GROMACS .gro file of N, CA and C in nm:
model
  378
    1MET      N    1  -0.595  -0.176  -0.755
    1MET     CA    2  -0.546  -0.062  -0.680
    1MET      C    3  -0.474  -0.115  -0.557
    2SER      N    4  -0.368  -0.048  -0.521
    2SER     CA    5  -0.298  -0.084  -0.399
    2SER      C    6  -0.318   0.027  -0.295
    3TRP      N    7  -0.284  -0.005  -0.170
    3TRP     CA    8  -0.313   0.082  -0.057
    3TRP      C    9  -0.191   0.100   0.031
    4LYS      N   10  -0.196   0.206   0.112
    4LYS     CA   11  -0.091   0.231   0.210
    4LYS      C   12  -0.152   0.290   0.336
    5LEU      N   13  -0.076   0.278   0.445
    5LEU     CA   14  -0.111   0.344   0.570
    5LEU      C   15  -0.015   0.460   0.588
    6ILE      N   16  -0.063   0.568   0.645
    6ILE     CA   17   0.022   0.683   0.676
    6ILE      C   18   0.009   0.709   0.825
    7THR      N   19   0.123   0.706   0.897
    7THR     CA   20   0.119   0.728   1.041
    7THR      C   21   0.075   0.871   1.068
    8ARG      N   22  -0.012   0.888   1.168
    8ARG     CA   23  -0.068   1.020   1.198
    8ARG      C   24  -0.018   1.079   1.329
    9CYS      N   25   0.065   1.005   1.404
    9CYS     CA   26   0.112   1.058   1.531
    9CYS      C   27   0.247   0.995   1.565
   10GLY      N   28   0.312   1.050   1.665
   10GLY     CA   29   0.438   0.994   1.712
   10GLY      C   30   0.559   1.041   1.633
   11ALA      N   31   0.673   0.984   1.668
   11ALA     CA   32   0.799   1.022   1.607
   11ALA      C   33   0.804   0.990   1.458
   12ARG      N   34   0.726   0.894   1.415
   12ARG     CA   35   0.726   0.853   1.273
   12ARG      C   36   0.606   0.907   1.196
   13LYS      N   37   0.551   1.018   1.245
   13LYS     CA   38   0.435   1.080   1.178
   13LYS      C   39   0.467   1.107   1.032
   14GLY      N   40   0.374   1.068   0.944
   14GLY     CA   41   0.392   1.089   0.801
   14GLY      C   42   0.456   0.971   0.728
   15THR      N   43   0.501   0.870   0.802
   15THR     CA   44   0.562   0.753   0.738
   15THR      C   45   0.456   0.679   0.657
   16LYS      N   46   0.492   0.642   0.534
   16LYS     CA   47   0.401   0.569   0.445
   16LYS      C   48   0.437   0.421   0.449
   17ILE      N   49   0.338   0.338   0.474
   17ILE     CA   50   0.359   0.194   0.487
   17ILE      C   51   0.274   0.123   0.382
   18PRO      N   52   0.337   0.062   0.281
   18PRO     CA   53   0.258  -0.010   0.179
   18PRO      C   54   0.195  -0.135   0.239
   19ILE      N   55   0.076  -0.168   0.193
   19ILE     CA   56   0.003  -0.285   0.241
   19ILE      C   57   0.018  -0.396   0.140
   20SER      N   58   0.100  -0.495   0.172
   20SER     CA   59   0.115  -0.614   0.089
   20SER      C   60   0.194  -0.714   0.169
   21PRO      N   61   0.181  -0.837   0.157
   21PRO     CA   62   0.071  -0.910   0.093
   21PRO      C   63  -0.051  -0.910   0.184
   22THR      N   64  -0.158  -0.974   0.141
   22THR     CA   65  -0.273  -0.986   0.229
   22THR      C   66  -0.294  -1.132   0.263
   23PRO      N   67  -0.341  -1.166   0.380
   23PRO     CA   68  -0.375  -1.071   0.485
   23PRO      C   69  -0.250  -1.004   0.542
   24TYR      N   70  -0.262  -0.877   0.570
   24TYR     CA   71  -0.154  -0.795   0.624
   24TYR      C   72  -0.184  -0.777   0.772
   25TRP      N   73  -0.117  -0.855   0.856
   25TRP     CA   74  -0.145  -0.855   0.999
   25TRP      C   75  -0.070  -0.745   1.070
   26ILE      N   76  -0.139  -0.682   1.163
   26ILE     CA   77  -0.079  -0.581   1.251
   26ILE      C   78  -0.085  -0.637   1.392
   27GLY      N   79   0.029  -0.646   1.457
   27GLY     CA   80   0.035  -0.698   1.594
   27GLY      C   81   0.179  -0.725   1.633
   28ARG      N   82   0.198  -0.773   1.756
   28ARG     CA   83   0.333  -0.797   1.806
   28ARG      C   84   0.385  -0.937   1.775
   29ASP      N   85   0.301  -1.024   1.721
   29ASP     CA   86   0.343  -1.159   1.684
   29ASP      C   87   0.451  -1.151   1.576
   30PRO      N   88   0.556  -1.236   1.584
   30PRO     CA   89   0.662  -1.231   1.482
   30PRO      C   90   0.613  -1.257   1.340
   31GLY      N   91   0.497  -1.318   1.323
   31GLY     CA   92   0.443  -1.344   1.190
   31GLY      C   93   0.367  -1.227   1.130
   32CYS      N   94   0.350  -1.120   1.205
   32CYS     CA   95   0.278  -1.002   1.156
   32CYS      C   96   0.368  -0.920   1.064
   33GLN      N   97   0.306  -0.856   0.966
   33GLN     CA   98   0.382  -0.772   0.873
   33GLN      C   99   0.417  -0.637   0.935
   34LEU      N  100   0.330  -0.582   1.020
   34LEU     CA  101   0.356  -0.456   1.090
   34LEU      C  102   0.354  -0.488   1.238
   35ARG      N  103   0.471  -0.468   1.304
   35ARG     CA  104   0.487  -0.508   1.444
   35ARG      C  105   0.520  -0.388   1.533
   36PRO      N  106   0.416  -0.317   1.581
   36PRO     CA  107   0.441  -0.207   1.674
   36PRO      C  108   0.496  -0.260   1.806
   37ALA      N  109   0.579  -0.180   1.871
   37ALA     CA  110   0.642  -0.222   1.996
   37ALA      C  111   0.553  -0.196   2.118
   38SER      N  112   0.442  -0.131   2.101
   38SER     CA  113   0.355  -0.094   2.213
   38SER      C  114   0.291  -0.217   2.278
   39GLN      N  115   0.292  -0.221   2.409
   39GLN     CA  116   0.225  -0.329   2.482
   39GLN      C  117   0.073  -0.318   2.471
   40ALA      N  118   0.022  -0.204   2.426
   40ALA     CA  119  -0.121  -0.186   2.406
   40ALA      C  120  -0.170  -0.254   2.277
   41VAL      N  121  -0.075  -0.304   2.198
   41VAL     CA  122  -0.108  -0.375   2.074
   41VAL      C  123  -0.096  -0.524   2.103
   42SER      N  124  -0.201  -0.600   2.069
   42SER     CA  125  -0.201  -0.744   2.097
   42SER      C  126  -0.117  -0.820   1.994
   43GLU      N  127  -0.108  -0.950   2.014
   43GLU     CA  128  -0.026  -1.036   1.927
   43GLU      C  129  -0.070  -1.030   1.781
   44ARG      N  130  -0.197  -1.045   1.755
   44ARG     CA  131  -0.253  -1.036   1.619
   44ARG      C  132  -0.375  -0.946   1.629
   45HIS      N  133  -0.347  -0.817   1.635
   45HIS     CA  134  -0.448  -0.716   1.668
   45HIS      C  135  -0.560  -0.710   1.563
   46CYS      N  136  -0.521  -0.697   1.436
   46CYS     CA  137  -0.619  -0.692   1.327
   46CYS      C  138  -0.546  -0.720   1.195
   47ALA      N  139  -0.623  -0.739   1.090
   47ALA     CA  140  -0.564  -0.767   0.958
   47ALA      C  141  -0.626  -0.676   0.854
   48LEU      N  142  -0.546  -0.641   0.755
   48LEU     CA  143  -0.594  -0.567   0.639
   48LEU      C  144  -0.598  -0.663   0.520
   49LEU      N  145  -0.706  -0.658   0.445
   49LEU     CA  146  -0.725  -0.749   0.332
   49LEU      C  147  -0.755  -0.669   0.207
   50VAL      N  148  -0.687  -0.700   0.098
   50VAL     CA  149  -0.716  -0.637  -0.031
   50VAL      C  150  -0.790  -0.741  -0.115
   51ARG      N  151  -0.909  -0.704  -0.157
   51ARG     CA  152  -0.990  -0.791  -0.243
   51ARG      C  153  -1.026  -0.710  -0.366
   52SER      N  154  -0.980  -0.757  -0.482
   52SER     CA  155  -0.987  -0.680  -0.605
   52SER      C  156  -0.913  -0.550  -0.579
   53SER      N  157  -0.981  -0.438  -0.585
   53SER     CA  158  -0.914  -0.311  -0.556
   53SER      C  159  -0.964  -0.250  -0.425
   54ASP      N  160  -1.044  -0.325  -0.350
   54ASP     CA  161  -1.101  -0.275  -0.226
   54ASP      C  162  -1.017  -0.318  -0.106
   55LEU      N  163  -1.018  -0.236  -0.001
   55LEU     CA  164  -0.943  -0.264   0.121
   55LEU      C  165  -1.041  -0.285   0.235
   56PHE      N  166  -1.016  -0.390   0.314
   56PHE     CA  167  -1.099  -0.424   0.429
   56PHE      C  168  -1.010  -0.437   0.551
   57ILE      N  169  -1.070  -0.414   0.669
   57ILE     CA  170  -1.003  -0.441   0.795
   57ILE      C  171  -1.085  -0.546   0.868
   58GLN      N  172  -1.015  -0.642   0.926
   58GLN     CA  173  -1.079  -0.753   0.995
   58GLN      C  174  -1.028  -0.757   1.138
   59GLU      N  175  -1.119  -0.771   1.232
   59GLU     CA  176  -1.077  -0.773   1.372
   59GLU      C  177  -0.994  -0.898   1.400
   60GLY      N  178  -0.903  -0.883   1.494
   60GLY     CA  179  -0.821  -0.994   1.540
   60GLY      C  180  -0.845  -1.011   1.689
   61ASP      N  181  -0.736  -1.021   1.765
   61ASP     CA  182  -0.753  -1.041   1.910
   61ASP      C  183  -0.735  -0.913   1.990
   62GLY      N  184  -0.739  -0.798   1.923
   62GLY     CA  185  -0.729  -0.670   1.992
   62GLY      C  186  -0.842  -0.579   1.951
   63GLU      N  187  -0.859  -0.472   2.027
   63GLU     CA  188  -0.965  -0.376   1.995
   63GLU      C  189  -0.909  -0.268   1.903
   64ALA      N  190  -0.969  -0.254   1.787
   64ALA     CA  191  -0.930  -0.151   1.690
   64ALA      C  192  -1.050  -0.060   1.666
   65PHE      N  193  -1.021   0.061   1.624
   65PHE     CA  194  -1.125   0.159   1.596
   65PHE      C  195  -1.106   0.212   1.455
   66VAL      N  196  -1.217   0.233   1.386
   66VAL     CA  197  -1.215   0.293   1.252
   66VAL      C  198  -1.300   0.419   1.261
   67ASN      N  199  -1.236   0.532   1.233
   67ASN     CA  200  -1.303   0.662   1.242
   67ASN      C  201  -1.370   0.681   1.379
   68GLY      N  202  -1.303   0.633   1.484
   68GLY     CA  203  -1.352   0.651   1.621
   68GLY      C  204  -1.451   0.548   1.669
   69LEU      N  205  -1.496   0.459   1.581
   69LEU     CA  206  -1.594   0.357   1.619
   69LEU      C  207  -1.526   0.221   1.633
   70PRO      N  208  -1.566   0.141   1.734
   70PRO     CA  209  -1.504   0.010   1.751
   70PRO      C  210  -1.529  -0.081   1.631
   71LEU      N  211  -1.426  -0.154   1.593
   71LEU     CA  212  -1.435  -0.249   1.482
   71LEU      C  213  -1.500  -0.377   1.532
   72ALA      N  214  -1.598  -0.425   1.456
   72ALA     CA  215  -1.662  -0.553   1.486
   72ALA      C  216  -1.671  -0.629   1.354
   73GLY      N  217  -1.603  -0.742   1.346
   73GLY     CA  218  -1.606  -0.822   1.223
   73GLY      C  219  -1.513  -0.766   1.118
   74THR      N  220  -1.565  -0.749   0.997
   74THR     CA  221  -1.488  -0.699   0.884
   74THR      C  222  -1.558  -0.575   0.829
   75LEU      N  223  -1.478  -0.475   0.792
   75LEU     CA  224  -1.532  -0.348   0.745
   75LEU      C  225  -1.454  -0.301   0.623
   76GLN      N  226  -1.524  -0.253   0.520
   76GLN     CA  227  -1.456  -0.197   0.405
   76GLN      C  228  -1.404  -0.057   0.439
   77LEU      N  229  -1.281  -0.030   0.397
   77LEU     CA  230  -1.217   0.099   0.422
   77LEU      C  231  -1.217   0.183   0.295
   78SER      N  232  -1.206   0.314   0.314
   78SER     CA  233  -1.194   0.409   0.204
   78SER      C  234  -1.077   0.501   0.231
   79GLY      N  235  -1.027   0.566   0.127
   79GLY     CA  236  -0.920   0.662   0.145
   79GLY      C  237  -0.962   0.769   0.244
   80GLY      N  238  -0.874   0.801   0.338
   80GLY     CA  239  -0.903   0.902   0.440
   80GLY      C  240  -0.953   0.844   0.570
   81ASP      N  241  -0.996   0.718   0.572
   81ASP     CA  242  -1.038   0.656   0.697
   81ASP      C  243  -0.922   0.652   0.796
   82LEU      N  244  -0.954   0.663   0.924
   82LEU     CA  245  -0.853   0.656   1.029
   82LEU      C  246  -0.869   0.527   1.107
   83ILE      N  247  -0.757   0.458   1.126
   83ILE     CA  248  -0.754   0.334   1.203
   83ILE      C  249  -0.674   0.360   1.330
   84GLN      N  250  -0.731   0.326   1.445
   84GLN     CA  251  -0.658   0.338   1.571
   84GLN      C  252  -0.636   0.199   1.628
   85ILE      N  253  -0.510   0.171   1.657
   85ILE     CA  254  -0.469   0.044   1.713
   85ILE      C  255  -0.383   0.076   1.835
   86GLY      N  256  -0.439   0.057   1.953
   86GLY     CA  257  -0.368   0.100   2.074
   86GLY      C  258  -0.345   0.250   2.064
   87PRO      N  259  -0.221   0.296   2.089
   87PRO     CA  260  -0.194   0.440   2.082
   87PRO      C  261  -0.163   0.489   1.940
   88LEU      N  262  -0.164   0.398   1.843
   88LEU     CA  263  -0.125   0.432   1.706
   88LEU      C  264  -0.247   0.470   1.622
   89VAL      N  265  -0.227   0.571   1.537
   89VAL     CA  266  -0.334   0.613   1.445
   89VAL      C  267  -0.274   0.616   1.305
   90PHE      N  268  -0.346   0.555   1.211
   90PHE     CA  269  -0.304   0.549   1.071
   90PHE      C  270  -0.417   0.603   0.983
   91ALA      N  271  -0.379   0.675   0.879
   91ALA     CA  272  -0.474   0.714   0.775
   91ALA      C  273  -0.460   0.614   0.660
   92VAL      N  274  -0.571   0.580   0.600
   92VAL     CA  275  -0.572   0.489   0.486
   92VAL      C  276  -0.567   0.573   0.359
   93ALA      N  277  -0.481   0.533   0.265
   93ALA     CA  278  -0.469   0.608   0.139
   93ALA      C  279  -0.445   0.513   0.023
   94PRO      N  280  -0.511   0.537  -0.089
   94PRO     CA  281  -0.480   0.458  -0.209
   94PRO      C  282  -0.345   0.502  -0.263
   95VAL      N  283  -0.276   0.409  -0.327
   95VAL     CA  284  -0.148   0.442  -0.391
   95VAL      C  285  -0.181   0.495  -0.530
   96GLN      N  286  -0.134   0.613  -0.558
   96GLN     CA  287  -0.159   0.674  -0.689
   96GLN      C  288  -0.062   0.617  -0.790
   97LYS      N  289  -0.115   0.565  -0.899
   97LYS     CA  290  -0.029   0.513  -1.006
   97LYS      C  291   0.023   0.630  -1.086
   98LYS      N  292   0.149   0.619  -1.127
   98LYS     CA  293   0.208   0.723  -1.209
   98LYS      C  294   0.148   0.717  -1.348
   99ALA      N  295   0.117   0.833  -1.400
   99ALA     CA  296   0.060   0.840  -1.534
   99ALA      C  297   0.166   0.802  -1.638
  100PHE      N  298   0.124   0.728  -1.738
  100PHE     CA  299   0.213   0.689  -1.846
  100PHE      C  300   0.225   0.807  -1.941
  101VAL      N  301   0.347   0.843  -1.970
  101VAL     CA  302   0.372   0.954  -2.061
  101VAL      C  303   0.407   0.896  -2.197
  102ASN      N  304   0.328   0.933  -2.296
  102ASN     CA  305   0.356   0.883  -2.431
  102ASN      C  306   0.483   0.946  -2.487
  103GLN      N  307   0.566   0.862  -2.542
  103GLN     CA  308   0.686   0.910  -2.610
  103GLN      C  309   0.645   0.956  -2.749
  104PRO      N  310   0.707   1.063  -2.798
  104PRO     CA  311   0.674   1.103  -2.934
  104PRO      C  312   0.716   0.992  -3.031
  105GLU      N  313   0.640   0.978  -3.138
  105GLU     CA  314   0.672   0.875  -3.236
  105GLU      C  315   0.808   0.906  -3.299
  106ARG      N  316   0.888   0.802  -3.313
  106ARG     CA  317   1.024   0.819  -3.364
  106ARG      C  318   1.029   0.776  -3.511
  107SER      N  319   1.110   0.848  -3.586
  107SER     CA  320   1.126   0.813  -3.727
  107SER      C  321   1.219   0.693  -3.739
  108LYS      N  322   1.214   0.628  -3.855
  108LYS     CA  323   1.302   0.515  -3.882
  108LYS      C  324   1.449   0.559  -3.876
  109ASP      N  325   1.477   0.682  -3.920
  109ASP     CA  326   1.614   0.735  -3.916
  109ASP      C  327   1.665   0.746  -3.772
  110ASP      N  328   1.577   0.789  -3.679
  110ASP     CA  329   1.617   0.799  -3.538
  110ASP      C  330   1.649   0.661  -3.481
  111VAL      N  331   1.569   0.562  -3.515
  111VAL     CA  332   1.591   0.426  -3.466
  111VAL      C  333   1.723   0.372  -3.520
  112ILE      N  334   1.750   0.392  -3.648
  112ILE     CA  335   1.875   0.344  -3.709
  112ILE      C  336   1.994   0.416  -3.647
  113ALA      N  337   1.982   0.546  -3.621
  113ALA     CA  338   2.090   0.621  -3.557
  113ALA      C  339   2.119   0.564  -3.418
  114ASP      N  340   2.015   0.531  -3.342
  114ASP     CA  341   2.036   0.472  -3.210
  114ASP      C  342   2.107   0.338  -3.221
  115MET      N  343   2.071   0.258  -3.323
  115MET     CA  344   2.137   0.128  -3.343
  115MET      C  345   2.286   0.148  -3.370
  116LEU      N  346   2.318   0.243  -3.456
  116LEU     CA  347   2.457   0.268  -3.491
  116LEU      C  348   2.537   0.320  -3.372
  117LEU      N  349   2.470   0.390  -3.281
  117LEU     CA  350   2.538   0.443  -3.162
  117LEU      C  351   2.543   0.341  -3.048
  118GLY      N  352   2.483   0.224  -3.070
  118GLY     CA  353   2.487   0.118  -2.969
  118GLY      C  354   2.382   0.131  -2.861
  119LEU      N  355   2.277   0.209  -2.885
  119LEU     CA  356   2.170   0.222  -2.788
  119LEU      C  357   2.075   0.105  -2.802
  120ASN      N  358   2.003   0.073  -2.695
  120ASN     CA  359   1.909  -0.038  -2.698
  120ASN      C  360   1.790  -0.002  -2.788
  121VAL      N  361   1.770  -0.083  -2.888
  121VAL     CA  362   1.662  -0.060  -2.982
  121VAL      C  363   1.594  -0.194  -3.009
  122ASP      N  364   1.465  -0.191  -3.009
  122ASP     CA  365   1.387  -0.310  -3.042
  122ASP      C  366   1.375  -0.317  -3.194
  123GLU      N  367   1.411  -0.430  -3.250
  123GLU     CA  368   1.407  -0.443  -3.396
  123GLU      C  369   1.266  -0.427  -3.449
  124ALA      N  370   1.166  -0.445  -3.365
  124ALA     CA  371   1.027  -0.428  -3.410
  124ALA      C  372   1.000  -0.283  -3.446
  125ASP      N  373   1.087  -0.189  -3.397
  125ASP     CA  374   1.068  -0.047  -3.431
  125ASP      C  375   1.106  -0.019  -3.576
  126LEU      N  376   1.179  -0.110  -3.640
  126LEU     CA  377   1.226  -0.086  -3.777
  126LEU      C  378   1.122  -0.113  -3.880
   0.00000   0.00000   0.00000
């Protein structure tokens, strides 16, 4: 499973930010993946880590809050959790995978017609 952050305040409220790769650092350091311009955000404020399909937040050199409580060490996150970093607030959300829609089974005549019309056809369909 993959994850995203959704901004909850400010001019960019509602912006969806995919989390990849991990560790996904948030801070003002040029090596961070998310670099807020706020001076209230430290150089390497905190990191997000994806392990299997789970999401964790790890403290860095700044004070972060999860659901209003100060972050200490590493904490597993769930969809709907709120992360506050300086003046910024983000909601954590899983990325919903699009459902695969089954194509109706095609007859051999349909496949041959597509070949004759120059459409891309896998010969394994024949």
